[in-house]
PDB file of C-alpha atoms and ligand atoms in Angstrom:
ATOM      1  CA  MET A  21      14.205 -13.642  17.163  1.00 42.00           C
ATOM      2  CA  THR A  22      15.172 -12.419  13.701  1.00 47.00           C
ATOM      3  CA  HIS A  23      13.373 -13.097  10.439  1.00 65.00           C
ATOM      4  CA  ASP A  24      13.956 -12.994   6.767  1.00 88.00           C
ATOM      5  CA  THR A  25      12.535 -10.796   4.091  1.00 94.00           C
ATOM      6  CA  PRO A  26       9.048  -9.474   4.905  1.00 97.00           C
ATOM      7  CA  ARG A  27       6.383 -11.174   2.840  1.00 98.00           C
ATOM      8  CA  HIS A  28       4.285  -8.024   2.556  1.00 98.00           C
ATOM      9  CA  ILE A  29       5.667  -4.460   2.547  1.00 98.00           C
ATOM     10  CA  ALA A  30       3.351  -1.447   2.550  1.00 99.00           C
ATOM     11  CA  ILE A  31       4.669   2.024   1.744  1.00 99.00           C
ATOM     12  CA  ILE A  32       3.370   5.539   2.425  1.00 99.00           C
ATOM     13  CA  MET A  33       5.147   7.386  -0.382  1.00 98.00           C
ATOM     14  CA  ASP A  34       5.376  10.880   1.067  1.00 98.00           C
ATOM     15  CA  GLY A  35       7.419  13.946   0.161  1.00 98.00           C
ATOM     16  CA  ASN A  36       7.051  14.447  -3.609  1.00 98.00           C
ATOM     17  CA  GLY A  37       5.906  18.034  -3.052  1.00 98.00           C
ATOM     18  CA  ARG A  38       8.673  18.878  -0.565  1.00 98.00           C
ATOM     19  CA  TRP A  39      11.288  17.303  -2.818  1.00 98.00           C
ATOM     20  CA  ALA A  40      10.117  19.561  -5.657  1.00 98.00           C
ATOM     21  CA  SER A  41       9.817  22.765  -3.627  1.00 98.00           C
ATOM     22  CA  ALA A  42      13.303  22.237  -2.119  1.00 98.00           C
ATOM     23  CA  ARG A  43      14.506  22.484  -5.739  1.00 98.00           C
ATOM     24  CA  GLY A  44      12.239  25.364  -6.753  1.00 98.00           C
ATOM     25  CA  LEU A  45      10.311  23.015  -9.053  1.00 98.00           C
ATOM     26  CA  PRO A  46       6.540  22.609  -9.545  1.00 97.00           C
ATOM     27  CA  ARG A  47       4.779  19.816  -7.601  1.00 97.00           C
ATOM     28  CA  LEU A  48       4.102  17.915 -10.826  1.00 97.00           C
ATOM     29  CA  VAL A  49       7.853  17.444 -11.305  1.00 98.00           C
ATOM     30  CA  GLY A  50       7.956  15.967  -7.796  1.00 98.00           C
ATOM     31  CA  HIS A  51       5.135  13.550  -8.620  1.00 98.00           C
ATOM     32  CA  ARG A  52       6.929  12.550 -11.852  1.00 98.00           C
ATOM     33  CA  ALA A  53      10.087  11.810  -9.871  1.00 98.00           C
ATOM     34  CA  GLY A  54       7.824   9.915  -7.445  1.00 98.00           C
ATOM     35  CA  ALA A  55       6.516   7.772 -10.299  1.00 98.00           C
ATOM     36  CA  ASP A  56      10.137   6.979 -11.289  1.00 98.00           C
ATOM     37  CA  ALA A  57      10.754   5.883  -7.698  1.00 98.00           C
ATOM     38  CA  VAL A  58       7.690   3.612  -7.917  1.00 98.00           C
ATOM     39  CA  ARG A  59       9.223   1.899 -10.988  1.00 98.00           C
ATOM     40  CA  ARG A  60      12.550   1.447  -9.180  1.00 98.00           C
ATOM     41  CA  ILE A  61      11.033   0.104  -5.983  1.00 98.00           C
ATOM     42  CA  VAL A  62       8.629  -2.328  -7.695  1.00 98.00           C
ATOM     43  CA  GLU A  63      11.595  -3.932  -9.478  1.00 97.00           C
ATOM     44  CA  ALA A  64      13.778  -3.846  -6.355  1.00 98.00           C
ATOM     45  CA  ALA A  65      11.098  -5.411  -4.134  1.00 98.00           C
ATOM     46  CA  CYS A  66      10.576  -8.168  -6.677  1.00 97.00           C
ATOM     47  CA  GLU A  67      14.327  -8.843  -6.879  1.00 97.00           C
ATOM     48  CA  LEU A  68      14.569  -8.948  -3.074  1.00 97.00           C
ATOM     49  CA  GLY A  69      11.874 -11.634  -2.833  1.00 97.00           C
ATOM     50  CA  VAL A  70       8.968  -9.571  -1.449  1.00 98.00           C
ATOM     51  CA  LYS A  71       5.657 -11.297  -2.281  1.00 98.00           C
ATOM     52  CA  VAL A  72       3.244  -8.373  -1.826  1.00 98.00           C
ATOM     53  CA  LEU A  73       4.001  -4.657  -2.192  1.00 98.00           C
ATOM     54  CA  THR A  74       1.194  -2.229  -1.339  1.00 99.00           C
ATOM     55  CA  LEU A  75       1.696   1.415  -2.307  1.00 99.00           C
ATOM     56  CA  TYR A  76      -0.437   4.282  -1.002  1.00 98.00           C
ATOM     57  CA  ALA A  77      -0.775   6.010  -4.372  1.00 98.00           C
ATOM     58  CA  PHE A  78      -3.893   8.162  -3.795  1.00 98.00           C
ATOM     59  CA  SER A  79      -5.654   8.515  -0.482  1.00 98.00           C
ATOM     60  CA  TRP A  80      -9.324   9.238   0.159  1.00 98.00           C
ATOM     61  CA  GLU A  81      -8.154  12.573   1.626  1.00 98.00           C
ATOM     62  CA  ASN A  82      -6.211  13.384  -1.568  1.00 98.00           C
ATOM     63  CA  TRP A  83      -9.567  14.256  -3.230  1.00 98.00           C
ATOM     64  CA  ASP A  84      -9.285  17.559  -1.305  1.00 98.00           C
ATOM     65  CA  ARG A  85      -6.278  18.597  -3.410  1.00 97.00           C
ATOM     66  CA  PRO A  86      -6.666  21.096  -6.294  1.00 97.00           C
ATOM     67  CA  ALA A  87      -8.427  19.564  -9.337  1.00 98.00           C
ATOM     68  CA  GLY A  88      -5.321  20.152 -11.501  1.00 97.00           C
ATOM     69  CA  GLU A  89      -3.087  18.172  -9.155  1.00 97.00           C
ATOM     70  CA  ILE A  90      -5.630  15.328  -8.989  1.00 98.00           C
ATOM     71  CA  ARG A  91      -5.735  15.213 -12.801  1.00 98.00           C
ATOM     72  CA  ASP A  92      -1.907  15.183 -12.936  1.00 97.00           C
ATOM     73  CA  LEU A  93      -1.778  12.264 -10.468  1.00 98.00           C
ATOM     74  CA  MET A  94      -4.373  10.258 -12.442  1.00 98.00           C
ATOM     75  CA  ASP A  95      -2.525  10.957 -15.725  1.00 98.00           C
ATOM     76  CA  LEU A  96       0.748   9.851 -14.134  1.00 98.00           C
ATOM     77  CA  LEU A  97      -0.898   6.689 -12.861  1.00 98.00           C
ATOM     78  CA  GLU A  98      -2.293   5.820 -16.302  1.00 98.00           C
ATOM     79  CA  GLU A  99       1.096   6.581 -17.904  1.00 98.00           C
ATOM     80  CA  PHE A 100       2.776   4.376 -15.306  1.00 98.00           C
ATOM     81  CA  LEU A 101       0.392   1.491 -15.990  1.00 98.00           C
ATOM     82  CA  VAL A 102       0.943   1.682 -19.751  1.00 97.00           C
ATOM     83  CA  ARG A 103       4.733   1.983 -19.464  1.00 97.00           C
ATOM     84  CA  GLU A 104       5.154  -0.649 -16.773  1.00 97.00           C
ATOM     85  CA  THR A 105       2.968  -3.385 -18.256  1.00 98.00           C
ATOM     86  CA  PRO A 106       5.959  -4.992 -20.066  1.00 98.00           C
ATOM     87  CA  THR A 107       7.894  -5.078 -16.764  1.00 97.00           C
ATOM     88  CA  LEU A 108       4.930  -6.651 -14.988  1.00 98.00           C
ATOM     89  CA  HIS A 109       4.855  -9.373 -17.648  1.00 98.00           C
ATOM     90  CA  LYS A 110       8.642  -9.837 -17.613  1.00 98.00           C
ATOM     91  CA  GLN A 111       8.804 -10.155 -13.829  1.00 97.00           C
ATOM     92  CA  ALA A 112       5.492 -12.041 -13.488  1.00 98.00           C
ATOM     93  CA  ILE A 113       3.980  -9.355 -11.244  1.00 98.00           C
ATOM     94  CA  ARG A 114       0.241  -9.275 -10.680  1.00 98.00           C
ATOM     95  CA  LEU A 115      -1.393  -5.844 -10.413  1.00 98.00           C
ATOM     96  CA  ARG A 116      -4.297  -5.229  -8.056  1.00 98.00           C
ATOM     97  CA  ALA A 117      -5.982  -2.142  -6.682  1.00 98.00           C
ATOM     98  CA  ILE A 118      -7.765  -1.467  -3.402  1.00 99.00           C
ATOM     99  CA  GLY A 119      -9.945   1.483  -2.407  1.00 98.00           C
ATOM    100  CA  ARG A 120     -13.180   3.082  -3.505  1.00 98.00           C
ATOM    101  CA  LEU A 121     -12.248   2.406  -7.114  1.00 98.00           C
ATOM    102  CA  GLU A 122     -15.715   3.394  -8.305  1.00 98.00           C
ATOM    103  CA  THR A 123     -14.839   7.031  -7.511  1.00 98.00           C
ATOM    104  CA  LEU A 124     -11.843   7.080  -9.896  1.00 98.00           C
ATOM    105  CA  PRO A 125     -12.110   8.573 -13.405  1.00 98.00           C
ATOM    106  CA  GLU A 126     -13.462   6.121 -15.999  1.00 98.00           C
ATOM    107  CA  SER A 127     -10.181   6.049 -17.981  1.00 98.00           C
ATOM    108  CA  THR A 128      -8.146   5.208 -14.851  1.00 98.00           C
ATOM    109  CA  ARG A 129     -10.563   2.414 -13.914  1.00 98.00           C
ATOM    110  CA  ALA A 130     -10.422   0.980 -17.426  1.00 98.00           C
ATOM    111  CA  CYS A 131      -6.615   1.042 -17.357  1.00 98.00           C
ATOM    112  CA  LEU A 132      -6.498  -0.693 -13.959  1.00 98.00           C
ATOM    113  CA  ALA A 133      -9.024  -3.315 -15.071  1.00 98.00           C
ATOM    114  CA  ARG A 134      -7.086  -4.049 -18.274  1.00 98.00           C
ATOM    115  CA  VAL A 135      -3.657  -4.408 -16.636  1.00 98.00           C
ATOM    116  CA  GLY A 136      -5.209  -6.282 -13.698  1.00 98.00           C
ATOM    117  CA  ALA A 137      -6.820  -8.817 -16.046  1.00 98.00           C
ATOM    118  CA  GLU A 138      -3.658  -9.203 -18.160  1.00 98.00           C
ATOM    119  CA  THR A 139      -1.510  -9.980 -15.112  1.00 98.00           C
ATOM    120  CA  ALA A 140      -4.051 -11.866 -12.998  1.00 98.00           C
ATOM    121  CA  ALA A 141      -2.322 -15.237 -13.331  1.00 98.00           C
ATOM    122  CA  TYR A 142       1.121 -14.080 -12.145  1.00 98.00           C
ATOM    123  CA  THR A 143       2.330 -15.216  -8.736  1.00 97.00           C
ATOM    124  CA  HIS A 144       5.916 -13.946  -8.418  1.00 98.00           C
ATOM    125  CA  MET A 145       4.833 -10.746  -6.664  1.00 98.00           C
ATOM    126  CA  THR A 146       1.557  -8.863  -6.219  1.00 98.00           C
ATOM    127  CA  LEU A 147       1.677  -5.082  -6.617  1.00 98.00           C
ATOM    128  CA  VAL A 148      -1.285  -3.514  -4.841  1.00 99.00           C
ATOM    129  CA  LEU A 149      -2.074   0.124  -5.569  1.00 99.00           C
ATOM    130  CA  ALA A 150      -4.165   1.779  -2.870  1.00 99.00           C
ATOM    131  CA  LEU A 151      -6.265   4.312  -4.785  1.00 99.00           C
ATOM    132  CA  SER A 152      -9.040   6.504  -3.447  1.00 98.00           C
ATOM    133  CA  TYR A 153      -8.179   4.478  -0.358  1.00 99.00           C
ATOM    134  CA  GLY A 154      -8.801   5.189   3.307  1.00 98.00           C
ATOM    135  CA  GLY A 155      -8.557   2.716   6.181  1.00 98.00           C
ATOM    136  CA  ARG A 156     -11.681   4.092   7.877  1.00 98.00           C
ATOM    137  CA  GLN A 157     -13.573   4.049   4.574  1.00 98.00           C
ATOM    138  CA  GLU A 158     -12.519   0.412   4.086  1.00 99.00           C
ATOM    139  CA  LEU A 159     -13.941  -0.467   7.520  1.00 98.00           C
ATOM    140  CA  VAL A 160     -17.162   1.429   6.761  1.00 98.00           C
ATOM    141  CA  ASP A 161     -17.490  -0.472   3.470  1.00 99.00           C
ATOM    142  CA  ALA A 162     -16.887  -3.777   5.297  1.00 98.00           C
ATOM    143  CA  ALA A 163     -19.533  -2.893   7.909  1.00 98.00           C
ATOM    144  CA  ARG A 164     -22.022  -2.081   5.138  1.00 98.00           C
ATOM    145  CA  ARG A 165     -21.308  -5.382   3.392  1.00 98.00           C
ATOM    146  CA  LEU A 166     -21.834  -7.356   6.590  1.00 98.00           C
ATOM    147  CA  ALA A 167     -24.975  -5.386   7.468  1.00 98.00           C
ATOM    148  CA  GLU A 168     -26.377  -6.208   4.036  1.00 98.00           C
ATOM    149  CA  GLU A 169     -25.748  -9.928   4.618  1.00 98.00           C
ATOM    150  CA  VAL A 170     -27.488  -9.696   7.994  1.00 98.00           C
ATOM    151  CA  ARG A 171     -30.430  -7.881   6.383  1.00 98.00           C
ATOM    152  CA  GLN A 172     -30.762 -10.641   3.815  1.00 98.00           C
ATOM    153  CA  GLY A 173     -30.754 -13.235   6.608  1.00 98.00           C
ATOM    154  CA  ARG A 174     -27.508 -14.850   5.416  1.00 98.00           C
ATOM    155  CA  LEU A 175     -25.437 -13.821   8.479  1.00 98.00           C
ATOM    156  CA  ARG A 176     -26.181 -13.749  12.202  1.00 98.00           C
ATOM    157  CA  PRO A 177     -24.756 -10.689  14.073  1.00 98.00           C
ATOM    158  CA  GLU A 178     -23.197 -13.055  16.677  1.00 98.00           C
ATOM    159  CA  ALA A 179     -21.287 -14.781  13.862  1.00 98.00           C
ATOM    160  CA  ILE A 180     -19.331 -11.564  13.132  1.00 98.00           C
ATOM    161  CA  ASP A 181     -15.853 -12.003  14.567  1.00 98.00           C
ATOM    162  CA  GLU A 182     -12.370 -10.829  13.541  1.00 98.00           C
ATOM    163  CA  THR A 183     -12.111 -13.452  10.817  1.00 98.00           C
ATOM    164  CA  ARG A 184     -15.494 -12.579   9.325  1.00 98.00           C
ATOM    165  CA  LEU A 185     -14.788  -8.854   9.395  1.00 98.00           C
ATOM    166  CA  ALA A 186     -11.357  -9.346   7.798  1.00 98.00           C
ATOM    167  CA  GLN A 187     -13.074 -11.302   5.014  1.00 98.00           C
ATOM    168  CA  ALA A 188     -15.172  -8.244   4.193  1.00 98.00           C
ATOM    169  CA  LEU A 189     -12.131  -5.997   3.570  1.00 98.00           C
ATOM    170  CA  TYR A 190     -10.981  -5.070   0.044  1.00 98.00           C
ATOM    171  CA  ALA A 191      -8.319  -7.806  -0.385  1.00 98.00           C
ATOM    172  CA  PRO A 192      -9.059 -10.493   2.200  1.00 98.00           C
ATOM    173  CA  ASP A 193      -6.769 -13.058   0.591  1.00 98.00           C
ATOM    174  CA  LEU A 194      -3.598 -11.009   1.105  1.00 98.00           C
ATOM    175  CA  PRO A 195      -1.471 -11.393   4.250  1.00 98.00           C
ATOM    176  CA  ASP A 196      -1.225  -8.427   6.637  1.00 98.00           C
ATOM    177  CA  PRO A 197       1.837  -6.225   6.025  1.00 98.00           C
ATOM    178  CA  ASP A 198       4.939  -7.282   7.968  1.00 98.00           C
ATOM    179  CA  LEU A 199       6.641  -3.937   7.415  1.00 98.00           C
ATOM    180  CA  LEU A 200       5.207  -0.474   6.782  1.00 98.00           C
ATOM    181  CA  ILE A 201       7.621   2.139   5.446  1.00 98.00           C
ATOM    182  CA  ARG A 202       6.874   5.865   5.495  1.00 98.00           C
ATOM    183  CA  THR A 203       9.164   8.276   3.699  1.00 98.00           C
ATOM    184  CA  SER A 204       9.655  11.961   4.430  1.00 98.00           C
ATOM    185  CA  GLY A 205       9.730  11.749   8.220  1.00 98.00           C
ATOM    186  CA  GLU A 206       6.112  12.090   9.376  1.00 97.00           C
ATOM    187  CA  GLN A 207       5.307   9.670  12.198  1.00 98.00           C
ATOM    188  CA  ARG A 208       1.709   8.735  11.503  1.00 98.00           C
ATOM    189  CA  LEU A 209      -0.412   6.177   9.645  1.00 98.00           C
ATOM    190  CA  SER A 210      -2.580   8.714   7.798  1.00 98.00           C
ATOM    191  CA  ASN A 211      -5.556   6.358   7.439  1.00 98.00           C
ATOM    192  CA  PHE A 212      -3.515   3.620   5.699  1.00 98.00           C
ATOM    193  CA  LEU A 213      -4.367  -0.088   6.271  1.00 98.00           C
ATOM    194  CA  LEU A 214      -5.654   0.579   9.809  1.00 98.00           C
ATOM    195  CA  TRP A 215      -7.011  -2.926  10.396  1.00 98.00           C
ATOM    196  CA  GLN A 216      -4.183  -4.761   8.630  1.00 98.00           C
ATOM    197  CA  SER A 217      -1.360  -2.854  10.399  1.00 98.00           C
ATOM    198  CA  SER A 218      -2.243  -3.946  13.943  1.00 97.00           C
ATOM    199  CA  TYR A 219       1.051  -5.840  14.379  1.00 96.00           C
ATOM    200  CA  THR A 220       3.050  -4.395  11.498  1.00 97.00           C
ATOM    201  CA  GLU A 221       6.591  -3.137  12.114  1.00 97.00           C
ATOM    202  CA  LEU A 222       6.936   0.578  11.296  1.00 98.00           C
ATOM    203  CA  TYR A 223       9.985   2.066   9.585  1.00 98.00           C
ATOM    204  CA  ILE A 224      10.112   5.822   9.085  1.00 98.00           C
ATOM    205  CA  THR A 225      12.857   7.478   7.091  1.00 98.00           C
ATOM    206  CA  PRO A 226      13.467  11.217   6.502  1.00 98.00           C
ATOM    207  CA  THR A 227      14.260  10.480   2.828  1.00 98.00           C
ATOM    208  CA  TYR A 228      11.767  12.080   0.405  1.00 98.00           C
ATOM    209  CA  TRP A 229       9.986   9.478  -1.754  1.00 98.00           C
ATOM    210  CA  PRO A 230      11.619  10.585  -5.065  1.00 98.00           C
ATOM    211  CA  GLU A 231      15.023   9.852  -3.482  1.00 98.00           C
ATOM    212  CA  PHE A 232      14.074   6.431  -2.116  1.00 98.00           C
ATOM    213  CA  THR A 233      16.251   3.805  -3.843  1.00 98.00           C
ATOM    214  CA  LYS A 234      16.877   0.068  -3.766  1.00 98.00           C
ATOM    215  CA  ALA A 235      19.612   0.792  -1.180  1.00 98.00           C
ATOM    216  CA  SER A 236      17.035   2.645   0.977  1.00 98.00           C
ATOM    217  CA  LEU A 237      14.748  -0.390   0.741  1.00 98.00           C
ATOM    218  CA  GLU A 238      17.628  -2.653   1.756  1.00 98.00           C
ATOM    219  CA  ASP A 239      18.268  -0.399   4.795  1.00 98.00           C
ATOM    220  CA  ALA A 240      14.603  -0.814   5.772  1.00 98.00           C
ATOM    221  CA  LEU A 241      14.860  -4.590   5.406  1.00 97.00           C
ATOM    222  CA  ALA A 242      18.027  -4.650   7.532  1.00 97.00           C
ATOM    223  CA  ALA A 243      16.222  -2.679  10.283  1.00 97.00           C
ATOM    224  CA  TYR A 244      13.238  -5.050  10.043  1.00 97.00           C
ATOM    225  CA  ARG A 245      15.490  -8.073  10.528  1.00 95.00           C
ATOM    226  CA  GLN A 246      16.617  -6.633  13.866  1.00 93.00           C
ATOM    227  CA  ARG A 247      13.057  -6.348  15.179  1.00 92.00           C
ATOM    228  CA  GLU A 248      11.519  -8.821  17.571  1.00 80.00           C
ATOM    229  CA  ARG A 249       7.964  -9.415  16.412  1.00 80.00           C
ATOM    230  CA  ARG A 250       5.800 -10.244  19.386  1.00 79.00           C
ATOM    231  CA  PHE A 251       2.186  -9.880  18.229  1.00 83.00           C
ATOM    232  CA  GLY A 252       1.266  -8.776  21.767  1.00 82.00           C
ATOM    233  CA  ARG A 253       3.124 -11.620  23.496  1.00 84.00           C
ATOM    234  CA  ALA A 254       5.895 -11.263  26.108  1.00 80.00           C
ATOM    235  CA  SER A 255       9.427 -10.574  24.839  1.00 78.00           C
ATOM    236  CA  ALA A 256      11.903 -13.433  24.396  1.00 75.00           C
ATOM    237  CA  LEU A 257      13.903 -11.962  27.301  1.00 72.00           C
ATOM    238  CA  ALA A 258      10.890 -11.937  29.633  1.00 74.00           C
ATOM    239  CA  ARG A 259       9.964 -15.468  28.588  1.00 71.00           C
ATOM    240  CA  ALA A 260      13.531 -16.708  29.208  1.00 75.00           C
ATOM    241  CA  SER A 261      13.705 -15.063  32.645  1.00 72.00           C
ATOM    242  CA  ARG A 262      10.414 -16.729  33.564  1.00 69.00           C
ATOM    243  CA  GLY A 263      12.120 -20.012  32.831  1.00 57.00           C
TER     244      GLY A 263
HETATM  245  C1  FPP B  64       2.971  12.329  -1.544  1.00 97.75           C
HETATM  246  O1  FPP B  64       3.540  13.486  -2.003  1.00 97.75           O
HETATM  247  C2  FPP B  64       2.514  11.417  -2.546  1.00 97.75           C
HETATM  248  C3  FPP B  64       1.264  11.315  -3.109  1.00 97.75           C
HETATM  249  C4  FPP B  64       0.214  12.346  -3.085  1.00 97.75           C
HETATM  250  C5  FPP B  64       0.867  10.099  -3.776  1.00 97.75           C
HETATM  251  C6  FPP B  64       1.954   9.280  -4.394  1.00 97.75           C
HETATM  252  C7  FPP B  64       2.053   9.494  -5.830  1.00 97.75           C
HETATM  253  C8  FPP B  64       3.126   9.138  -6.576  1.00 97.75           C
HETATM  254  C9  FPP B  64       4.308   8.468  -6.018  1.00 97.75           C
HETATM  255  C10 FPP B  64       3.173   9.447  -8.012  1.00 97.75           C
HETATM  256  C11 FPP B  64       2.465   8.544  -8.966  1.00 97.75           C
HETATM  257  C12 FPP B  64       2.064   7.207  -8.475  1.00 97.75           C
HETATM  258  C13 FPP B  64       2.120   6.073  -9.209  1.00 97.75           C
HETATM  259  C14 FPP B  64       1.634   4.791  -8.654  1.00 97.75           C
HETATM  260  C15 FPP B  64       2.702   6.057 -10.559  1.00 97.75           C
HETATM  261  P1  FPP B  64       3.008  14.842  -1.401  1.00 97.75           P
HETATM  262  O2  FPP B  64       2.502  15.652  -2.553  1.00 97.75           O
HETATM  263  O3  FPP B  64       2.035  14.600  -0.313  1.00 97.75           O
HETATM  264  O4  FPP B  64       4.319  15.454  -0.809  1.00 97.75           O
HETATM  265  P2  FPP B  64       4.425  16.622   0.288  1.00 97.75           P
HETATM  266  O5  FPP B  64       3.808  16.071   1.556  1.00 97.75           O
HETATM  267  O6  FPP B  64       5.886  16.845   0.396  1.00 97.75           O
HETATM  268  O7  FPP B  64       3.676  17.789  -0.265  1.00 97.75           O
END
């Protein structure tokens, strides 16, 4: 069974640092080139008919990086939001953010809130930035939310099932990712969308994020179209041989 364009693509944008050091450049230059790639890929995904694009822009673990690098990443993010707002309007792209947003610097939160509010009515594509995000942290936050409802007597523990837990995640209205792309070769999830990726197709490319282009995205989509998505069921071949 083949399928069309994935509705939701999630990307682990890895390799900015390696791209820079391979050229003898500082890491910040790599992150800048990474931000340019974000611009390119947001437009490309929109043109290719993707409905939701989730980018792992700053992980919970990234707080362990040197303070200067964290500041650079937040500055780049704010610069990106300011510069890209016209594109979001032009292409009718809604901006959202998921993660422990309360831990971000005040200026970054204000910027996200402003652009989020300005674009809230758009439906062409949703761009989700995962910021201060960790999959385990998201599940902990969901557990706390449910526990609070139980404590207040509004929820019975037996009523907690997959649907109820999924509703307590950061963006319960979004579909699970169909395709998860990781650049720069590492073969792991790194705490990204752990719950939502249960049946997601994985595509790993050695390309460093700053070099990821619309053509690279099209290669990923072509690979995705060859996959047989089974969601835990038997393969088409096995089903056919069973008659
Ligand atoms: C990985 O590079 C990438 C990140 C730490 C986060 C992604 C950040 C950007 C693409 C730049 C700005 C983002 C936006 C949304 C404008 P790395 O430093 O881990 O690379 P390395 O593993 O090669 O060191």
